[in-house]
PDB file of C-alpha atoms and ligand atoms in Angstrom:
ATOM      1  CA  MET A   1     145.958 107.516  28.675  1.00 67.00           C
ATOM      2  CA  GLU A   2     144.075 107.676  31.692  1.00 82.00           C
ATOM      3  CA  LYS A   3     140.355 107.471  31.035  1.00 95.00           C
ATOM      4  CA  TYR A   4     138.047 110.174  31.070  1.00 98.00           C
ATOM      5  CA  ARG A   5     135.943 110.821  34.390  1.00 98.00           C
ATOM      6  CA  GLY A   6     133.444 113.728  33.870  1.00 98.00           C
ATOM      7  CA  ARG A   7     130.699 114.754  36.400  1.00 98.00           C
ATOM      8  CA  PHE A   8     127.537 116.627  36.872  1.00 98.00           C
ATOM      9  CA  ALA A   9     127.065 118.155  40.392  1.00 98.00           C
ATOM     10  CA  PRO A  10     123.581 119.751  40.985  1.00 97.00           C
ATOM     11  CA  SER A  11     122.467 121.398  44.257  1.00 96.00           C
ATOM     12  CA  PRO A  12     118.936 120.219  45.029  1.00 97.00           C
ATOM     13  CA  THR A  13     117.659 123.612  45.798  1.00 94.00           C
ATOM     14  CA  GLY A  14     115.041 123.191  43.680  1.00 93.00           C
ATOM     15  CA  PRO A  15     113.893 121.806  40.268  1.00 92.00           C
ATOM     16  CA  LEU A  16     116.764 121.293  37.501  1.00 92.00           C
ATOM     17  CA  HIS A  17     116.737 124.905  36.142  1.00 87.00           C
ATOM     18  CA  PHE A  18     117.806 125.747  32.391  1.00 87.00           C
ATOM     19  CA  GLY A  19     121.556 126.760  33.367  1.00 87.00           C
ATOM     20  CA  SER A  20     121.920 123.453  35.040  1.00 92.00           C
ATOM     21  CA  LEU A  21     120.445 121.449  32.320  1.00 94.00           C
ATOM     22  CA  VAL A  22     123.103 123.162  30.122  1.00 94.00           C
ATOM     23  CA  ALA A  23     125.753 122.022  32.726  1.00 96.00           C
ATOM     24  CA  ALA A  24     124.193 118.503  32.581  1.00 97.00           C
ATOM     25  CA  VAL A  25     124.004 118.273  28.827  1.00 97.00           C
ATOM     26  CA  GLY A  26     127.480 119.539  28.209  1.00 98.00           C
ATOM     27  CA  SER A  27     129.415 117.583  30.846  1.00 98.00           C
ATOM     28  CA  TYR A  28     127.303 114.432  29.660  1.00 98.00           C
ATOM     29  CA  LEU A  29     128.208 115.017  25.957  1.00 98.00           C
ATOM     30  CA  GLU A  30     131.901 115.679  26.732  1.00 98.00           C
ATOM     31  CA  ALA A  31     132.228 112.428  28.660  1.00 98.00           C
ATOM     32  CA  LYS A  32     130.450 110.205  26.128  1.00 97.00           C
ATOM     33  CA  SER A  33     132.237 111.652  23.235  1.00 97.00           C
ATOM     34  CA  ARG A  34     135.242 110.654  24.802  1.00 97.00           C
ATOM     35  CA  GLY A  35     134.184 107.067  25.931  1.00 97.00           C
ATOM     36  CA  GLY A  36     134.439 108.234  29.371  1.00 98.00           C
ATOM     37  CA  ALA A  37     132.294 107.895  32.466  1.00 98.00           C
ATOM     38  CA  TRP A  38     129.718 110.666  33.809  1.00 98.00           C
ATOM     39  CA  LEU A  39     129.261 110.821  37.442  1.00 98.00           C
ATOM     40  CA  LEU A  40     126.746 112.492  39.647  1.00 98.00           C
ATOM     41  CA  ARG A  41     127.057 114.186  42.501  1.00 98.00           C
ATOM     42  CA  MET A  42     124.257 115.687  44.696  1.00 98.00           C
ATOM     43  CA  GLU A  43     125.493 118.581  46.224  1.00 97.00           C
ATOM     44  CA  ASP A  44     123.079 118.924  49.096  1.00 96.00           C
ATOM     45  CA  LEU A  45     125.444 120.196  51.512  1.00 93.00           C
ATOM     46  CA  ASP A  46     123.585 123.479  52.064  1.00 89.00           C
ATOM     47  CA  THR A  47     120.599 121.979  54.303  1.00 84.00           C
ATOM     48  CA  PRO A  48     118.861 125.078  54.997  1.00 88.00           C
ATOM     49  CA  ARG A  49     118.760 125.675  51.037  1.00 89.00           C
ATOM     50  CA  ALA A  50     117.943 122.119  49.821  1.00 89.00           C
ATOM     51  CA  GLN A  51     114.517 121.491  49.118  1.00 93.00           C
ATOM     52  CA  PRO A  52     112.726 118.616  49.781  1.00 93.00           C
ATOM     53  CA  GLY A  53     112.104 116.297  46.800  1.00 96.00           C
ATOM     54  CA  ALA A  54     114.094 118.188  44.772  1.00 97.00           C
ATOM     55  CA  ALA A  55     117.263 115.942  44.566  1.00 97.00           C
ATOM     56  CA  ASP A  56     114.837 112.583  43.102  1.00 97.00           C
ATOM     57  CA  ALA A  57     112.885 115.290  40.919  1.00 97.00           C
ATOM     58  CA  ILE A  58     116.474 116.339  39.433  1.00 97.00           C
ATOM     59  CA  LEU A  59     117.241 112.595  39.033  1.00 97.00           C
ATOM     60  CA  ARG A  60     113.979 112.366  37.439  1.00 97.00           C
ATOM     61  CA  THR A  61     114.739 115.186  34.982  1.00 97.00           C
ATOM     62  CA  LEU A  62     118.071 113.268  34.111  1.00 97.00           C
ATOM     63  CA  GLU A  63     116.512 110.162  33.309  1.00 97.00           C
ATOM     64  CA  ALA A  64     113.810 111.455  31.451  1.00 96.00           C
ATOM     65  CA  CYS A  65     116.406 113.244  28.976  1.00 96.00           C
ATOM     66  CA  GLY A  66     118.131 110.095  28.502  1.00 96.00           C
ATOM     67  CA  MET A  67     121.115 110.843  30.389  1.00 97.00           C
ATOM     68  CA  ALA A  68     122.154 107.862  32.496  1.00 97.00           C
ATOM     69  CA  TRP A  69     124.722 108.176  35.057  1.00 98.00           C
ATOM     70  CA  ASP A  70     127.615 105.732  35.983  1.00 98.00           C
ATOM     71  CA  GLY A  71     128.197 104.327  39.332  1.00 97.00           C
ATOM     72  CA  ASP A  72     126.769 105.160  42.640  1.00 97.00           C
ATOM     73  CA  ILE A  73     125.651 108.839  43.361  1.00 98.00           C
ATOM     74  CA  VAL A  74     127.592 110.997  45.839  1.00 98.00           C
ATOM     75  CA  TYR A  75     125.617 112.464  48.509  1.00 97.00           C
ATOM     76  CA  GLN A  76     127.449 115.246  49.934  1.00 97.00           C
ATOM     77  CA  SER A  77     125.024 115.334  53.182  1.00 95.00           C
ATOM     78  CA  ARG A  78     126.931 111.955  53.886  1.00 96.00           C
ATOM     79  CA  ARG A  79     130.751 113.177  53.721  1.00 97.00           C
ATOM     80  CA  SER A  80     131.129 115.295  56.540  1.00 97.00           C
ATOM     81  CA  VAL A  81     133.821 112.771  57.692  1.00 98.00           C
ATOM     82  CA  ALA A  82     136.017 113.421  54.494  1.00 98.00           C
ATOM     83  CA  TYR A  83     135.540 117.600  54.841  1.00 98.00           C
ATOM     84  CA  ARG A  84     136.423 117.209  58.451  1.00 98.00           C
ATOM     85  CA  ALA A  85     139.685 115.324  57.487  1.00 98.00           C
ATOM     86  CA  ALA A  86     140.623 117.552  54.722  1.00 98.00           C
ATOM     87  CA  LEU A  87     140.207 120.694  56.747  1.00 98.00           C
ATOM     88  CA  ALA A  88     142.524 119.112  59.487  1.00 98.00           C
ATOM     89  CA  HIS A  89     144.944 118.567  56.819  1.00 98.00           C
ATOM     90  CA  LEU A  90     144.819 122.336  56.284  1.00 98.00           C
ATOM     91  CA  GLU A  91     145.020 122.895  59.878  1.00 98.00           C
ATOM     92  CA  ALA A  92     148.183 120.709  60.373  1.00 98.00           C
ATOM     93  CA  GLN A  93     149.926 123.051  57.982  1.00 97.00           C
ATOM     94  CA  GLY A  94     148.857 126.075  59.908  1.00 97.00           C
ATOM     95  CA  LEU A  95     146.904 127.390  57.050  1.00 98.00           C
ATOM     96  CA  VAL A  96     143.571 127.644  58.545  1.00 98.00           C
ATOM     97  CA  TYR A  97     142.113 130.209  61.298  1.00 98.00           C
ATOM     98  CA  ALA A  98     138.927 130.748  63.262  1.00 98.00           C
ATOM     99  CA  CYS A  99     137.041 134.085  62.151  1.00 97.00           C
ATOM    100  CA  GLY A 100     134.682 135.876  64.426  1.00 96.00           C
ATOM    101  CA  CYS A 101     133.604 138.581  61.847  1.00 95.00           C
ATOM    102  CA  SER A 102     129.928 138.981  60.765  1.00 90.00           C
ATOM    103  CA  ARG A 103     129.139 139.730  57.001  1.00 85.00           C
ATOM    104  CA  ARG A 104     128.042 143.410  58.420  1.00 87.00           C
ATOM    105  CA  GLU A 105     131.495 143.605  59.952  1.00 88.00           C
ATOM    106  CA  ILE A 106     133.361 143.533  56.696  1.00 89.00           C
ATOM    107  CA  ALA A 107     130.861 145.276  54.249  1.00 86.00           C
ATOM    108  CA  ASP A 108     132.779 148.080  53.483  1.00 86.00           C
ATOM    109  CA  SER A 109     135.556 145.591  52.029  1.00 88.00           C
ATOM    110  CA  GLY A 110     136.138 145.538  48.162  1.00 89.00           C
ATOM    111  CA  LEU A 111     134.107 143.236  45.993  1.00 91.00           C
ATOM    112  CA  GLY A 112     136.078 140.201  44.422  1.00 89.00           C
ATOM    113  CA  PRO A 113     135.290 139.281  40.716  1.00 85.00           C
ATOM    114  CA  ASP A 114     132.250 137.474  41.715  1.00 83.00           C
ATOM    115  CA  GLY A 115     130.547 139.770  43.600  1.00 86.00           C
ATOM    116  CA  ALA A 116     131.346 138.624  46.947  1.00 87.00           C
ATOM    117  CA  LEU A 117     133.260 140.539  49.510  1.00 91.00           C
ATOM    118  CA  ILE A 118     136.822 140.208  49.851  1.00 95.00           C
ATOM    119  CA  TYR A 119     138.194 139.233  53.180  1.00 95.00           C
ATOM    120  CA  PRO A 120     140.234 141.706  54.722  1.00 94.00           C
ATOM    121  CA  GLY A 121     142.233 139.429  57.310  1.00 95.00           C
ATOM    122  CA  THR A 122     140.600 140.654  60.230  1.00 95.00           C
ATOM    123  CA  CYS A 123     141.302 137.615  62.436  1.00 97.00           C
ATOM    124  CA  ARG A 124     144.017 136.257  60.763  1.00 96.00           C
ATOM    125  CA  ASN A 125     146.381 136.858  63.617  1.00 95.00           C
ATOM    126  CA  GLY A 126     143.710 135.784  66.158  1.00 95.00           C
ATOM    127  CA  LEU A 127     140.341 136.720  67.494  1.00 95.00           C
ATOM    128  CA  ALA A 128     140.093 140.085  68.926  1.00 92.00           C
ATOM    129  CA  PRO A 129     139.050 139.999  72.725  1.00 93.00           C
ATOM    130  CA  GLY A 130     135.379 139.423  73.111  1.00 91.00           C
ATOM    131  CA  LYS A 131     134.996 138.046  69.507  1.00 92.00           C
ATOM    132  CA  GLN A 132     133.340 134.585  69.093  1.00 94.00           C
ATOM    133  CA  ALA A 133     134.758 132.173  66.538  1.00 94.00           C
ATOM    134  CA  ARG A 134     132.113 131.718  63.881  1.00 95.00           C
ATOM    135  CA  ALA A 135     133.587 130.734  60.420  1.00 97.00           C
ATOM    136  CA  ILE A 136     136.888 128.847  59.501  1.00 98.00           C
ATOM    137  CA  ARG A 137     138.674 130.155  56.986  1.00 98.00           C
ATOM    138  CA  VAL A 138     141.846 129.354  54.967  1.00 98.00           C
ATOM    139  CA  CYS A 139     144.995 131.524  54.449  1.00 98.00           C
ATOM    140  CA  VAL A 140     145.947 132.682  50.753  1.00 98.00           C
ATOM    141  CA  ASP A 141     148.788 134.377  49.403  1.00 95.00           C
ATOM    142  CA  HIS A 142     149.679 136.514  46.267  1.00 94.00           C
ATOM    143  CA  GLU A 143     150.838 133.637  44.363  1.00 89.00           C
ATOM    144  CA  ARG A 144     148.804 134.094  41.166  1.00 94.00           C
ATOM    145  CA  ILE A 145     147.126 130.918  40.171  1.00 97.00           C
ATOM    146  CA  ASP A 146     147.155 130.217  36.202  1.00 97.00           C
ATOM    147  CA  PHE A 147     145.161 127.815  34.622  1.00 97.00           C
ATOM    148  CA  GLU A 148     143.968 126.987  31.115  1.00 98.00           C
ATOM    149  CA  ASP A 149     140.246 126.568  30.429  1.00 98.00           C
ATOM    150  CA  LEU A 150     139.033 124.563  27.468  1.00 97.00           C
ATOM    151  CA  VAL A 151     136.612 127.153  26.535  1.00 97.00           C
ATOM    152  CA  GLN A 152     137.371 130.358  28.407  1.00 96.00           C
ATOM    153  CA  GLY A 153     141.168 129.883  27.530  1.00 97.00           C
ATOM    154  CA  ASN A 154     143.886 131.108  30.022  1.00 97.00           C
ATOM    155  CA  LEU A 155     143.181 132.914  33.306  1.00 96.00           C
ATOM    156  CA  ASN A 156     144.547 133.373  36.673  1.00 96.00           C
ATOM    157  CA  GLN A 157     143.667 135.190  39.933  1.00 96.00           C
ATOM    158  CA  ASP A 158     145.682 136.543  42.751  1.00 97.00           C
ATOM    159  CA  LEU A 159     143.449 135.195  45.459  1.00 97.00           C
ATOM    160  CA  ALA A 160     144.908 137.609  48.190  1.00 96.00           C
ATOM    161  CA  ALA A 161     144.009 140.578  46.318  1.00 95.00           C
ATOM    162  CA  GLU A 162     141.075 139.451  44.386  1.00 95.00           C
ATOM    163  CA  VAL A 163     139.272 136.903  47.037  1.00 96.00           C
ATOM    164  CA  GLY A 164     140.925 136.998  50.488  1.00 97.00           C
ATOM    165  CA  ASP A 165     141.222 134.279  52.950  1.00 98.00           C
ATOM    166  CA  PHE A 166     138.064 132.342  52.146  1.00 97.00           C
ATOM    167  CA  VAL A 167     135.504 130.269  54.482  1.00 97.00           C
ATOM    168  CA  LEU A 168     135.822 126.214  54.602  1.00 98.00           C
ATOM    169  CA  ARG A 169     133.646 126.088  57.313  1.00 98.00           C
ATOM    170  CA  ARG A 170     130.603 128.357  57.700  1.00 96.00           C
ATOM    171  CA  ALA A 171     129.332 129.963  60.787  1.00 95.00           C
ATOM    172  CA  ASP A 172     126.313 127.714  60.481  1.00 95.00           C
ATOM    173  CA  GLY A 173     128.522 125.048  60.886  1.00 96.00           C
ATOM    174  CA  LEU A 174     128.349 123.571  57.350  1.00 97.00           C
ATOM    175  CA  TYR A 175     131.316 122.755  55.275  1.00 98.00           C
ATOM    176  CA  ALA A 176     132.081 125.437  52.552  1.00 97.00           C
ATOM    177  CA  TYR A 177     131.169 124.612  48.594  1.00 97.00           C
ATOM    178  CA  GLN A 178     134.846 125.461  47.589  1.00 98.00           C
ATOM    179  CA  LEU A 179     136.428 122.608  50.043  1.00 98.00           C
ATOM    180  CA  ALA A 180     133.653 119.969  49.599  1.00 98.00           C
ATOM    181  CA  VAL A 181     133.868 120.583  45.675  1.00 98.00           C
ATOM    182  CA  VAL A 182     137.538 119.813  45.956  1.00 98.00           C
ATOM    183  CA  VAL A 183     137.856 116.782  48.171  1.00 98.00           C
ATOM    184  CA  ASP A 184     134.892 115.274  45.967  1.00 98.00           C
ATOM    185  CA  ASP A 185     136.401 115.843  42.940  1.00 98.00           C
ATOM    186  CA  ALA A 186     139.312 114.177  44.114  1.00 98.00           C
ATOM    187  CA  GLU A 187     137.315 111.143  45.754  1.00 98.00           C
ATOM    188  CA  GLN A 188     135.523 110.611  42.512  1.00 98.00           C
ATOM    189  CA  LYS A 189     138.648 110.420  40.592  1.00 98.00           C
ATOM    190  CA  ILE A 190     137.218 113.303  38.287  1.00 98.00           C
ATOM    191  CA  THR A 191     139.446 114.129  35.210  1.00 98.00           C
ATOM    192  CA  ASP A 192     137.477 116.716  33.747  1.00 98.00           C
ATOM    193  CA  VAL A 193     135.030 119.229  35.286  1.00 98.00           C
ATOM    194  CA  VAL A 194     132.279 120.788  32.469  1.00 98.00           C
ATOM    195  CA  ARG A 195     130.071 123.209  34.494  1.00 97.00           C
ATOM    196  CA  GLY A 196     128.752 126.632  34.002  1.00 95.00           C
ATOM    197  CA  ALA A 197     130.998 129.728  33.881  1.00 94.00           C
ATOM    198  CA  ASP A 198     129.445 131.483  37.047  1.00 92.00           C
ATOM    199  CA  LEU A 199     131.672 129.130  38.702  1.00 95.00           C
ATOM    200  CA  LEU A 200     134.944 130.317  36.635  1.00 95.00           C
ATOM    201  CA  ASP A 201     135.812 132.678  39.324  1.00 95.00           C
ATOM    202  CA  SER A 202     135.776 129.802  41.872  1.00 96.00           C
ATOM    203  CA  THR A 203     138.039 127.762  40.179  1.00 98.00           C
ATOM    204  CA  PRO A 204     141.556 129.043  41.492  1.00 98.00           C
ATOM    205  CA  ARG A 205     140.310 128.718  45.029  1.00 98.00           C
ATOM    206  CA  GLN A 206     139.675 125.039  44.193  1.00 98.00           C
ATOM    207  CA  ILE A 207     143.147 124.791  42.629  1.00 98.00           C
ATOM    208  CA  TYR A 208     144.666 126.489  45.580  1.00 98.00           C
ATOM    209  CA  LEU A 209     143.042 123.862  47.610  1.00 98.00           C
ATOM    210  CA  GLN A 210     143.998 121.125  45.289  1.00 98.00           C
ATOM    211  CA  ARG A 211     147.731 122.107  45.964  1.00 98.00           C
ATOM    212  CA  ARG A 212     147.562 122.300  49.679  1.00 98.00           C
ATOM    213  CA  LEU A 213     145.693 118.874  49.915  1.00 98.00           C
ATOM    214  CA  GLY A 214     147.964 117.144  47.864  1.00 98.00           C
ATOM    215  CA  LEU A 215     145.447 116.205  45.168  1.00 98.00           C
ATOM    216  CA  PRO A 216     145.339 116.162  41.364  1.00 97.00           C
ATOM    217  CA  ALA A 217     143.679 119.083  39.532  1.00 96.00           C
ATOM    218  CA  PRO A 218     141.515 118.378  36.669  1.00 98.00           C
ATOM    219  CA  ARG A 219     140.996 119.923  33.507  1.00 98.00           C
ATOM    220  CA  TYR A 220     138.067 122.459  33.476  1.00 98.00           C
ATOM    221  CA  LEU A 221     135.733 123.433  31.189  1.00 98.00           C
ATOM    222  CA  HIS A 222     133.338 126.126  31.550  1.00 97.00           C
ATOM    223  CA  LEU A 223     130.406 126.637  29.506  1.00 97.00           C
ATOM    224  CA  PRO A 224     128.662 130.229  28.736  1.00 92.00           C
ATOM    225  CA  ALA A 225     126.555 130.563  31.653  1.00 79.00           C
ATOM    226  CA  ALA A 226     122.477 130.060  30.432  1.00 74.00           C
ATOM    227  CA  SER A 227     120.230 132.328  32.636  1.00 67.00           C
ATOM    228  CA  ASN A 228     117.066 134.129  32.652  1.00 68.00           C
ATOM    229  CA  ARG A 229     115.781 136.846  34.241  1.00 70.00           C
ATOM    230  CA  ALA A 230     115.250 135.061  37.196  1.00 68.00           C
ATOM    231  CA  ASP A 231     118.425 133.845  37.438  1.00 59.00           C
ATOM    232  CA  ARG A 232     120.106 137.394  36.943  1.00 57.00           C
ATOM    233  CA  ARG A 233     118.916 138.297  40.570  1.00 51.00           C
ATOM    234  CA  ARG A 234     120.442 135.168  42.228  1.00 51.00           C
ATOM    235  CA  ALA A 235     122.963 136.048  44.899  1.00 48.00           C
ATOM    236  CA  PRO A 236     126.853 135.663  44.546  1.00 50.00           C
ATOM    237  CA  ARG A 237     128.089 132.458  46.018  1.00 49.00           C
ATOM    238  CA  ARG A 238     130.179 132.201  48.852  1.00 45.00           C
TER     239      ARG A 238
HETATM  240  N1  LIG B 301     126.738 122.541  43.031  1.00 70.31           N
HETATM  241  C1  LIG B 301     127.242 123.766  41.929  1.00 70.31           C
HETATM  242  C2  LIG B 301     125.310 124.266  41.265  1.00 70.31           C
HETATM  243  O1  LIG B 301     124.680 123.410  40.882  1.00 70.31           O
HETATM  244  C3  LIG B 301     127.797 123.151  40.681  1.00 70.31           C
HETATM  245  C4  LIG B 301     129.011 122.657  41.292  1.00 70.31           C
HETATM  246  C5  LIG B 301     130.267 122.422  40.543  1.00 70.31           C
HETATM  247  O2  LIG B 301     129.926 122.054  39.256  1.00 70.31           O
HETATM  248  O3  LIG B 301     131.243 122.393  40.751  1.00 70.31           O
HETATM  249  O4  LIG B 301     125.681 125.489  40.709  1.00 70.31           O
END
């Protein structure tokens, strides 16, 4: 049987908040109860949102809680070569395109399950004259992505209807979370992802990318999201 490899992947946008601590404890206990490894990845890709000192503060909190990680910490800010290669792999399959739309231009689109705008495919067949390339998106189709979550049960999503072609490289040049997480879970040979249910709606996008990139899909377990009044005001993930 393959050896269990779990992970915790905090974003250093501030001190470890309660919701993240739940994900940390949940992923740690799952890994340890299965005699597995528990890896750590610092998701410091979104440099404009990263807070100086937050990554170290998170590590100190984990240590103070007695949660020791296995192996070296992966820092996403050092992994752009791998993300570029994955994007090139998708590009070679004709699956990506440059998008020139601003958020305002698609503001009248419907909202997907995570509250983000469903991209209507405006630039899929080329940029309209005068439009500048901003983000890079991946084409999705109506194939239903089905998966079994170990807590939430069987779930499925029609990406074309519920999300639309989604961003892999943002207008500010940064690689998007959805691409980075898939590349890194594969690189760290993660067999089991345990995280908060706020990421449940992202999972079909990640499974879609795993399939297109020929990467193995880990098992998923989404813990009920812990939140407080301040968390409820947080914006949806893009
Ligand atoms: N970095 C994400 C967060 O802190 C978690 C990503 C993941 O577990 O896939 O919300």
